[in-house]
Coordinates of C-alpha atoms in Angstrom, one line a residue:
M1 CA -36.6 14.0 -9.2
T2 CA -33.0 12.8 -9.1
T3 CA -30.6 15.0 -7.2
V4 CA -26.8 15.4 -7.8
G5 CA -26.1 13.5 -4.7
E6 CA -28.2 10.6 -6.0
S7 CA -26.7 10.7 -9.3
L8 CA -23.1 10.6 -7.9
V9 CA -24.0 7.3 -6.2
R10 CA -25.5 5.8 -9.2
L11 CA -22.4 6.7 -11.1
L12 CA -20.2 5.0 -8.4
E13 CA -22.4 1.9 -8.7
A14 CA -21.9 1.9 -12.6
N15 CA -18.3 2.2 -12.0
G16 CA -18.2 -1.0 -10.0
V17 CA -18.0 0.5 -6.5
E18 CA -19.1 -2.0 -4.1
I19 CA -18.1 -0.5 -0.7
V20 CA -17.8 3.1 0.7
F21 CA -16.0 4.0 3.9
G22 CA -17.3 7.1 5.7
I23 CA -19.0 8.7 8.6
P24 CA -22.1 10.7 7.6
G25 CA -22.4 14.3 8.8
V26 CA -24.7 17.2 8.0
H27 CA -22.5 18.2 5.1
T28 CA -23.0 14.7 3.4
V29 CA -26.6 13.9 4.1
E30 CA -27.7 14.5 0.6
L31 CA -25.0 11.9 -0.6
Y32 CA -26.5 9.4 1.8
R33 CA -30.0 9.9 0.3
G34 CA -28.7 8.1 -2.7
L35 CA -26.5 5.5 -0.9
A36 CA -29.4 4.1 1.1
G37 CA -31.2 2.8 -1.9
S38 CA -28.0 1.6 -3.8
S39 CA -26.2 -1.8 -3.9
I40 CA -23.1 -0.2 -2.3
R41 CA -22.2 -1.4 1.2
H42 CA -21.3 1.3 3.6
I43 CA -18.7 0.9 6.4
T44 CA -18.5 3.2 9.3
P45 CA -15.2 3.6 10.9
R46 CA -14.6 5.5 14.1
H47 CA -12.5 8.4 12.6
E48 CA -12.1 9.7 9.1
Q49 CA -8.5 8.8 9.0
G50 CA -9.6 5.2 9.5
A51 CA -11.9 5.6 6.5
G52 CA -8.9 6.7 4.4
F53 CA -6.9 3.7 5.6
M54 CA -9.7 1.3 5.2
A55 CA -9.9 2.6 1.6
D56 CA -6.2 2.0 1.3
G57 CA -6.2 -1.6 2.5
Y58 CA -9.1 -2.5 0.3
A59 CA -7.6 -1.0 -2.7
R60 CA -4.3 -2.8 -2.3
V61 CA -5.9 -6.2 -1.9
S62 CA -8.8 -5.8 -4.5
G63 CA -6.8 -3.9 -7.2
K64 CA -10.0 -1.5 -7.5
P65 CA -10.2 2.0 -6.0
G66 CA -11.1 2.4 -2.4
V67 CA -13.8 5.1 -1.9
A68 CA -14.4 7.2 1.1
F69 CA -17.2 9.7 1.8
V70 CA -16.2 12.5 4.3
I71 CA -17.7 15.8 5.4
T72 CA -16.4 19.1 4.7
G73 CA -13.5 20.7 6.8
P74 CA -12.4 18.5 9.6
G75 CA -13.7 15.3 8.0
L76 CA -11.5 16.0 5.0
T77 CA -8.5 17.1 7.0
N78 CA -8.7 14.0 9.1
T79 CA -8.4 12.0 5.9
I80 CA -5.4 13.8 4.4
T81 CA -2.9 11.5 6.3
A82 CA -4.4 8.4 4.7
M83 CA -4.4 10.2 1.3
A84 CA -0.7 11.1 1.8
Q85 CA 0.1 7.5 2.6
A86 CA -1.8 6.3 -0.6
R87 CA 0.1 8.7 -2.8
A88 CA 3.4 7.7 -1.4
D89 CA 2.4 4.0 -2.2
S90 CA 0.5 4.5 -5.4
V91 CA -2.8 3.3 -4.1
P92 CA -5.9 4.2 -6.0
M93 CA -8.3 6.1 -3.7
L94 CA -11.3 8.1 -4.5
V95 CA -12.3 10.7 -1.6
I96 CA -15.6 12.4 -2.0
S97 CA -16.3 15.3 0.3
G98 CA -18.8 18.0 0.8
V99 CA -17.8 21.7 0.8
N100 CA -19.8 24.9 2.0
A101 CA -22.4 26.6 -0.4
L102 CA -20.8 28.0 -3.5
A103 CA -21.5 31.6 -2.8
S104 CA -19.7 31.3 0.8
L105 CA -16.4 29.9 -0.5
G106 CA -13.4 31.9 0.1
K107 CA -15.1 34.7 2.0
G108 CA -14.3 33.8 5.5
L109 CA -18.0 34.2 6.8
G110 CA -17.7 31.6 9.6
F111 CA -19.7 28.8 8.3
L112 CA -19.7 25.4 10.0
H113 CA -16.6 23.4 8.9
E114 CA -15.2 26.3 6.8
L115 CA -11.7 26.3 5.5
P116 CA -10.0 29.2 3.7
D117 CA -9.5 27.2 0.5
Q118 CA -10.4 23.5 0.9
R119 CA -9.9 22.6 -2.7
G120 CA -6.5 24.5 -2.9
M121 CA -5.4 22.5 0.2
M122 CA -6.4 19.2 -1.5
Q123 CA -4.6 19.9 -4.7
K124 CA -1.3 19.8 -2.7
V125 CA -2.0 16.1 -1.7
A126 CA -4.4 14.6 -4.3
L127 CA -3.4 13.8 -7.9
T128 CA -6.5 15.9 -8.8
S129 CA -9.1 17.9 -6.9
T130 CA -12.3 18.8 -8.7
R131 CA -15.4 20.8 -7.6
I132 CA -18.7 20.1 -9.0
E133 CA -20.4 23.6 -9.5
R134 CA -23.3 22.5 -11.8
P135 CA -25.2 19.2 -12.3
E136 CA -23.9 18.8 -15.9
Q137 CA -20.3 18.7 -14.5
L138 CA -20.9 15.6 -12.4
A139 CA -20.6 12.8 -15.0
P140 CA -17.4 14.1 -16.6
A141 CA -15.9 14.7 -13.3
I142 CA -16.6 11.1 -12.3
D143 CA -15.3 9.7 -15.6
E144 CA -12.2 11.9 -15.2
A145 CA -11.6 10.6 -11.6
F146 CA -11.8 6.9 -12.6
A147 CA -9.6 7.6 -15.7
R148 CA -7.0 9.0 -13.5
L149 CA -7.2 6.0 -11.1
A150 CA -7.1 3.4 -14.1
V151 CA -4.4 5.0 -16.2
G152 CA -0.9 5.7 -15.3
R153 CA 0.5 5.7 -11.6
P154 CA -2.5 5.6 -9.3
G155 CA -3.0 7.7 -6.1
P156 CA -5.6 9.5 -4.2
V157 CA -8.2 11.6 -6.3
H158 CA -10.6 14.1 -4.6
I159 CA -14.1 15.3 -5.7
E160 CA -16.0 18.1 -3.6
V161 CA -19.7 18.9 -3.9
P162 CA -21.1 22.0 -2.4
L163 CA -24.0 21.7 -0.1
D164 CA -26.4 23.7 -2.3
V165 CA -25.3 21.7 -5.5
M166 CA -25.9 18.3 -3.9
R167 CA -29.6 19.0 -3.7
L168 CA -30.0 20.4 -7.2
P169 CA -32.0 18.2 -9.8
S170 CA -29.8 16.1 -12.1
A171 CA -30.3 14.3 -15.4
A172 CA -30.3 10.5 -15.3
P173 CA -26.6 9.4 -15.2
Q174 CA -25.1 8.3 -18.3
E175 CA -23.1 5.0 -18.6
P176 CA -19.5 5.4 -17.5
R177 CA -16.7 5.3 -20.0
A178 CA -14.5 2.1 -20.2
W179 CA -11.0 3.2 -19.5
T180 CA -7.9 1.2 -20.6
D181 CA -4.3 2.0 -20.4
D182 CA -3.7 2.7 -24.3
L183 CA -0.1 3.8 -23.6
R184 CA 2.0 2.4 -26.5
M185 CA 5.4 1.1 -25.5
M186 CA 8.1 2.4 -27.8
E187 CA 9.6 -0.5 -29.6
Q188 CA 13.2 0.8 -29.5
P189 CA 13.6 0.8 -25.7
I190 CA 12.4 -2.9 -25.7
L191 CA 14.9 -3.9 -28.2
D192 CA 17.7 -2.1 -26.4
A193 CA 16.8 -3.7 -23.1
A194 CA 16.7 -7.2 -24.8
R195 CA 20.2 -6.3 -26.3
L196 CA 21.7 -5.4 -23.0
A197 CA 20.2 -8.4 -21.2
A198 CA 21.4 -10.8 -23.8
A199 CA 25.0 -9.7 -23.2
A200 CA 24.8 -9.5 -19.5
E201 CA 26.8 -12.3 -17.6
R202 CA 25.6 -11.3 -14.1
P203 CA 22.2 -9.6 -14.5
L204 CA 20.0 -8.7 -11.4
I205 CA 16.4 -7.7 -11.2
L206 CA 15.0 -5.2 -8.6
A207 CA 11.3 -5.6 -8.1
G208 CA 9.2 -2.8 -6.4
G209 CA 5.5 -2.4 -5.6
G210 CA 4.8 -1.6 -9.1
A211 CA 5.6 -5.3 -9.9
R212 CA 3.3 -6.8 -7.2
R213 CA 0.8 -8.0 -9.7
A214 CA 3.3 -9.3 -12.3
E215 CA 4.7 -12.4 -10.5
A216 CA 4.4 -14.7 -13.5
E217 CA 6.1 -12.3 -15.9
L218 CA 8.8 -11.5 -13.3
G219 CA 9.5 -15.1 -12.7
E220 CA 9.8 -15.9 -16.5
L221 CA 12.3 -13.0 -17.1
A222 CA 14.3 -14.2 -14.1
E223 CA 14.5 -17.7 -15.2
L224 CA 15.4 -16.7 -18.7
L225 CA 18.4 -14.6 -17.5
H226 CA 19.2 -16.8 -14.5
A227 CA 18.9 -13.4 -12.6
P228 CA 18.4 -13.1 -8.9
V229 CA 15.3 -10.9 -8.0
V230 CA 15.6 -8.6 -5.1
T231 CA 12.1 -7.8 -3.7
T232 CA 11.6 -4.4 -1.9
I233 CA 9.0 -4.1 0.9
N234 CA 5.9 -3.5 -1.3
A235 CA 7.0 -6.5 -3.6
R236 CA 7.3 -9.1 -0.9
G237 CA 5.4 -12.2 -1.5
L238 CA 6.6 -12.4 -5.2
L239 CA 8.6 -15.6 -5.9
H240 CA 8.1 -17.1 -2.4
R241 CA 10.9 -19.7 -1.8
H242 CA 12.1 -19.3 -5.4
P243 CA 15.8 -20.2 -5.8
L244 CA 16.3 -16.8 -7.6
G245 CA 14.3 -14.7 -4.9
V246 CA 16.1 -12.3 -2.6
P247 CA 13.5 -11.1 -0.1
A248 CA 15.8 -8.6 1.6
S249 CA 16.3 -4.7 1.9
P250 CA 18.7 -3.2 -0.6
S251 CA 20.0 -1.1 2.4
L252 CA 21.8 -4.2 3.6
P253 CA 25.5 -4.8 2.7
A254 CA 25.0 -8.2 1.3
V255 CA 22.3 -6.9 -1.4
R256 CA 24.3 -4.0 -2.1
K257 CA 27.2 -6.3 -2.9
L258 CA 24.9 -8.4 -5.1
M259 CA 24.0 -5.1 -6.9
A260 CA 27.6 -3.9 -7.2
D261 CA 28.7 -7.2 -8.8
S262 CA 26.0 -7.2 -11.4
D263 CA 26.8 -6.1 -14.8
L264 CA 23.2 -5.2 -15.6
V265 CA 20.3 -4.2 -13.2
I266 CA 16.7 -4.3 -14.5
A267 CA 14.5 -2.2 -12.0
V268 CA 10.7 -2.9 -12.3
G269 CA 8.2 -0.7 -10.7
T270 CA 10.6 0.8 -8.0
E271 CA 11.3 4.4 -7.2
F272 CA 14.6 3.9 -5.4
G273 CA 13.4 5.6 -2.4
P274 CA 15.6 5.7 0.8
T275 CA 13.2 3.7 3.0
D276 CA 14.1 0.8 0.6
Y277 CA 17.5 1.6 -0.6
D278 CA 19.1 3.7 2.1
I279 CA 17.3 3.1 5.3
Y280 CA 20.4 3.8 7.4
A281 CA 21.0 7.2 5.6
N282 CA 24.7 6.2 5.2
G283 CA 24.9 7.2 1.5
G284 CA 25.9 3.7 0.5
F285 CA 23.5 3.4 -2.4
V286 CA 24.5 4.5 -5.9
L287 CA 22.6 3.8 -9.2
P288 CA 24.0 1.0 -11.2
P289 CA 26.0 2.1 -14.2
K290 CA 24.0 -0.2 -16.4
L291 CA 20.3 0.3 -15.6
V292 CA 17.1 -0.8 -17.4
R293 CA 14.1 0.9 -15.7
I294 CA 10.3 -0.2 -16.2
D295 CA 7.9 2.2 -14.7
I296 CA 4.3 3.2 -15.4
D297 CA 5.2 6.9 -14.3
D298 CA 7.2 9.0 -16.6
G299 CA 8.0 11.4 -13.9
Q300 CA 9.7 8.7 -11.9
L301 CA 11.8 7.6 -15.0
R302 CA 13.0 11.2 -15.3
R303 CA 14.0 11.5 -11.7
R304 CA 16.5 8.7 -11.7
P305 CA 18.6 8.3 -15.1
A306 CA 18.7 4.9 -16.7
T307 CA 20.6 3.4 -19.6
V308 CA 17.2 2.3 -21.0
A309 CA 13.7 3.6 -19.9
I310 CA 10.5 1.8 -20.6
E311 CA 7.3 3.6 -19.6
A312 CA 4.7 0.9 -19.1
D313 CA 2.8 -1.2 -16.8
A314 CA 5.1 -3.7 -15.3
A315 CA 3.3 -6.9 -16.5
R316 CA 2.9 -5.6 -20.1
A317 CA 6.4 -4.4 -20.3
L318 CA 7.7 -7.8 -18.9
R319 CA 5.9 -9.7 -21.4
R320 CA 7.2 -7.6 -24.2
V321 CA 10.8 -7.7 -23.0
V322 CA 10.6 -11.5 -22.6
Q323 CA 9.4 -11.9 -26.1
S324 CA 12.1 -9.9 -27.5
M325 CA 14.7 -11.3 -25.3
R326 CA 14.2 -15.0 -26.0
E327 CA 15.6 -14.5 -29.6
S328 CA 18.5 -12.4 -28.4
V329 CA 19.4 -14.7 -25.6
R330 CA 19.2 -17.8 -28.0
R331 CA 21.6 -16.2 -30.4
N332 CA 24.1 -15.0 -27.9
S333 CA 26.1 -17.7 -26.1
V334 CA 27.1 -15.6 -23.1
K335 CA 28.0 -17.7 -20.1
R336 CA 26.0 -16.6 -17.2
A337 CA 27.0 -16.9 -13.7
D338 CA 24.9 -19.2 -11.4
G339 CA 21.9 -17.0 -10.5
A340 CA 20.6 -19.4 -7.9
A341 CA 24.0 -19.4 -6.0
R342 CA 24.3 -15.6 -6.3
A343 CA 20.8 -15.2 -4.8
D344 CA 21.7 -17.9 -1.9
E345 CA 24.8 -15.9 -1.1
A346 CA 22.9 -12.7 -0.8
R347 CA 20.0 -14.2 1.3
R348 CA 22.4 -15.8 3.8
G349 CA 24.4 -12.7 4.0
A350 CA 21.4 -10.4 4.5
R351 CA 19.9 -12.5 7.3
A352 CA 23.2 -12.4 9.1
E353 CA 23.3 -8.8 8.9
L354 CA 20.0 -8.1 10.8
E355 CA 20.4 -6.0 13.8
P356 CA 20.6 -7.5 17.3
G357 CA 17.1 -8.5 18.4
M358 CA 15.6 -8.6 14.9
D359 CA 16.1 -12.4 14.7
V360 CA 13.3 -12.9 17.5
Q361 CA 10.9 -10.1 15.9
L362 CA 11.3 -11.9 12.4
E363 CA 10.5 -15.2 14.1
A364 CA 7.3 -13.9 15.2
V365 CA 6.3 -12.8 11.6
E366 CA 7.4 -16.2 10.2
M367 CA 5.3 -17.9 12.9
I368 CA 2.2 -15.9 11.6
R369 CA 3.0 -16.8 8.0
D370 CA 3.5 -20.6 8.9
A371 CA 0.4 -20.7 11.1
L372 CA -1.9 -19.1 8.6
P373 CA -0.7 -20.0 5.0
G374 CA -1.8 -17.4 2.5
A375 CA -2.6 -14.8 5.1
I376 CA -2.5 -11.0 4.3
I377 CA -0.4 -9.4 7.0
V378 CA -1.1 -5.6 7.2
G379 CA 1.6 -4.0 9.4
D380 CA 2.0 -0.7 11.4
S381 CA 5.2 0.8 12.4
T382 CA 6.5 -1.8 15.1
Q383 CA 9.5 -3.8 15.7
P384 CA 8.5 -7.1 14.1
V385 CA 7.4 -5.1 11.0
Y386 CA 10.8 -3.3 10.9
A387 CA 12.6 -6.4 11.1
A388 CA 10.6 -8.2 8.4
N389 CA 11.0 -5.3 6.1
M390 CA 14.6 -5.9 6.3
F391 CA 14.3 -9.4 5.5
Y392 CA 11.2 -11.6 5.0
D393 CA 9.8 -14.0 2.5
H394 CA 6.0 -13.9 2.5
D395 CA 3.8 -16.6 0.8
R396 CA 1.3 -14.5 -1.1
P397 CA 1.9 -11.9 -3.7
G398 CA 0.6 -8.6 -2.4
G399 CA 0.1 -10.1 1.1
W400 CA 2.6 -8.0 3.0
F401 CA 2.3 -4.3 3.2
N402 CA 2.6 -1.8 5.9
A403 CA 2.9 1.9 6.7
A404 CA 6.6 1.7 8.1
T405 CA 7.9 2.8 4.7
G406 CA 7.4 5.8 2.4
Y407 CA 5.0 8.1 4.2
G408 CA 5.1 6.1 7.5
A409 CA 1.8 6.9 9.1
L410 CA 1.2 5.5 12.5
G411 CA -2.2 4.0 13.3
Y412 CA -2.4 2.6 9.7
G413 CA -2.5 -1.1 10.4
A414 CA -5.8 -1.6 12.1
P415 CA -8.2 0.1 9.7
A416 CA -6.1 -0.9 6.6
A417 CA -6.5 -4.6 7.7
I418 CA -10.3 -4.2 7.9
G419 CA -10.4 -2.8 4.4
A420 CA -8.1 -5.8 3.3
A421 CA -10.5 -8.3 4.9
L422 CA -13.4 -6.8 3.2
A423 CA -11.6 -7.2 -0.2
A424 CA -10.5 -10.7 0.5
P425 CA -13.2 -12.3 2.8
D426 CA -11.9 -15.8 2.4
A427 CA -8.4 -15.1 3.3
P428 CA -6.9 -14.9 6.8
V429 CA -6.1 -11.3 7.6
V430 CA -3.7 -10.2 10.3
C431 CA -3.1 -6.6 11.6
L432 CA 0.4 -6.7 13.1
T433 CA 0.7 -3.5 15.3
G434 CA 2.6 -2.3 18.3
D435 CA 0.9 -1.0 21.5
G436 CA 1.7 2.5 20.6
G437 CA 0.5 2.6 17.1
F438 CA -2.5 0.5 17.8
Q439 CA -3.7 3.3 20.2
F440 CA -3.8 5.8 17.3
T441 CA -6.7 3.8 15.8
L442 CA -7.8 1.5 18.6
P443 CA -11.6 2.2 18.4
E444 CA -11.5 0.7 14.8
L445 CA -12.1 -2.5 16.8
G446 CA -15.6 -1.5 16.8
A447 CA -15.7 -0.9 13.2
A448 CA -14.3 -4.4 12.7
R449 CA -17.0 -5.8 14.8
D450 CA -19.8 -3.9 12.9
A451 CA -18.5 -5.0 9.6
R452 CA -18.0 -8.6 10.8
T453 CA -14.5 -8.7 9.4
P454 CA -12.5 -11.6 11.1
V455 CA -9.2 -9.7 11.4
I456 CA -6.7 -11.0 13.8
F457 CA -5.1 -8.0 15.7
V458 CA -1.6 -9.1 16.8
V459 CA -0.3 -6.4 19.2
W460 CA 3.4 -6.5 20.0
N461 CA 3.3 -4.9 23.4
N462 CA 6.7 -3.6 24.4
R463 CA 5.0 -0.8 26.4
G464 CA 6.0 2.4 24.5
Y465 CA 7.8 3.6 21.3
R466 CA 10.7 1.3 21.7
E467 CA 12.2 2.1 18.4
I468 CA 12.2 5.8 19.0
E469 CA 13.7 5.2 22.5
L470 CA 16.6 3.3 21.0
S471 CA 17.2 6.1 18.4
M472 CA 17.2 8.6 21.2
R473 CA 19.8 6.6 23.2
S474 CA 22.0 6.0 20.1
A475 CA 22.0 9.7 19.5
S476 CA 22.9 10.3 23.2
V477 CA 19.5 12.0 23.8
E478 CA 17.8 11.2 27.1
P479 CA 14.5 9.5 26.1
V480 CA 11.6 11.7 26.6
G481 CA 7.9 10.9 25.7
V482 CA 8.4 7.3 24.6
S483 CA 6.7 5.5 27.3
P484 CA 3.0 6.1 26.8
A485 CA 1.1 3.6 29.1
P486 CA -0.7 1.0 27.1
P487 CA -4.2 -0.1 28.2
D488 CA -5.2 -3.8 28.8
F489 CA -5.7 -4.7 25.3
C490 CA -7.7 -7.9 26.1
A491 CA -10.0 -5.8 28.4
V492 CA -10.6 -3.3 25.5
A493 CA -11.4 -6.2 23.1
A494 CA -13.9 -7.6 25.8
A495 CA -15.4 -4.1 26.1
Y496 CA -16.2 -4.3 22.3
G497 CA -17.5 -8.0 22.9
L498 CA -14.6 -9.5 21.1
P499 CA -12.4 -12.5 22.1
A500 CA -8.7 -11.9 22.9
E501 CA -5.8 -13.8 24.3
R502 CA -2.5 -12.8 26.0
V503 CA 0.6 -14.8 25.2
K504 CA 3.8 -14.3 27.2
S505 CA 6.0 -16.6 25.0
L506 CA 6.4 -16.8 21.3
A507 CA 6.1 -20.5 21.5
D508 CA 2.3 -20.0 22.2
L509 CA 1.6 -17.7 19.4
P510 CA 0.8 -20.4 16.6
A511 CA -1.9 -22.0 18.8
A512 CA -3.4 -18.6 19.5
L513 CA -3.4 -17.7 15.8
R514 CA -5.2 -21.0 15.0
S515 CA -7.8 -20.4 17.7
A516 CA -8.3 -16.8 16.4
R517 CA -8.7 -18.1 12.9
E518 CA -11.3 -20.7 14.0
A519 CA -13.3 -17.9 15.9
N520 CA -14.1 -16.4 12.5
Q521 CA -14.5 -12.9 14.1
P522 CA -12.2 -10.0 15.2
F523 CA -9.8 -11.4 17.7
V524 CA -7.0 -9.6 19.7
I525 CA -3.8 -11.5 20.5
E526 CA -1.5 -9.5 22.9
I527 CA 2.2 -10.6 22.9
E528 CA 3.8 -9.3 26.2
V529 CA 7.4 -8.5 25.0
P530 CA 10.1 -8.7 27.9

């Protein structure tokens, strides 16, 4: 007899799932009956929040949904933070949980891990939340989940299976449906965008996280129009060292000047969120008067008005726009401004506008990039990450991401880096974290060891929440609660049987990074910040 739990695992296998992140409990035992005999690898974090963050990091690097198994109640509520981060950053994540027996739901009888309305709670965070109440509902629910993850703007999807339903007999799973984005781009917006671009003398492109897998198409459009390309945080790594690239925050005056001086802005996969466009909350960002928007999400297009709106995947839309634009540009003899010179001026100005102290923090990030070419750097909320989010040119598309933007969950870096390393086992993977944020998920060092992922954990140890302390002082508030004592991180690494090194000067960081890479196992580097 095949149970619902076993059929669920077989359906995950059929949909290409290779790794599941989770902590088994009495409310998921029946799911693990199917998992043990499958080809799916199981990774055990030290906390369910870590399971969600690992699934997030895996999804961002692999391009496939990250999958987590969590128990009813506290297991699921522990995962909500990671799901909210995934929703903010459009990361495909499938969370499968248990729930108490069907007859008990909503009655407040005091069962183990009981919530008043678990599914109702998840519907506020997940894109969709589905309960399997009968075996025949399982295959359609899995199909629907993977469709939601494959088509349109991705995010977290939740499925819950009651304890009594997990054990029920189930028919052999059907083959999964093949899902493709069959969204048909309207021809008129494409032609309108081409017409505007052909007539522009000083065009500009804004690239967001939705463009991170469209580097070739983005570069082709930029070169066709001689247009600078400003990359937001989640787009860093695109057009590395390209003369038209501007890897700087649109919150900086030099980048805002570039935008204001442009007679057309083409925004690709960016939601114009404040953590990119108005980080200092000074109200200095305004939408350009001539704006072409390309976004996969119709809801996003409706939230910010545009002269022309194109609802489509970034790469597909850019290919069509370039095709239509070539003829328009050839026919139109507009004299364009020197895009490379405009980009260079913006780059120089933006770097000069960084806050005091950020130059040293940025230097640390650039040392990591240069010592480990092609590395994936997964950041937490810490000073070097803040600095690089303002200005930093990474050398790998999709290789720079962190939780210091959007939802902004502390503790993200370590588990997300483990997920990233599982998705790209041949690439150097660095977790860049602060001493405060690292302590949120410090036990995941054990998960890194178990999974044999050679993540290099670089800890910026300034002994507290330094950025919060500075914010308090700037607001004339006496700092309170910003100096949690850090442990000896090298000793903690040793307790897990992992190598570690403490550096007291940034000059020693490149050698430490190379040693860590050669060790080919999880490695902690602690930077003592004066």
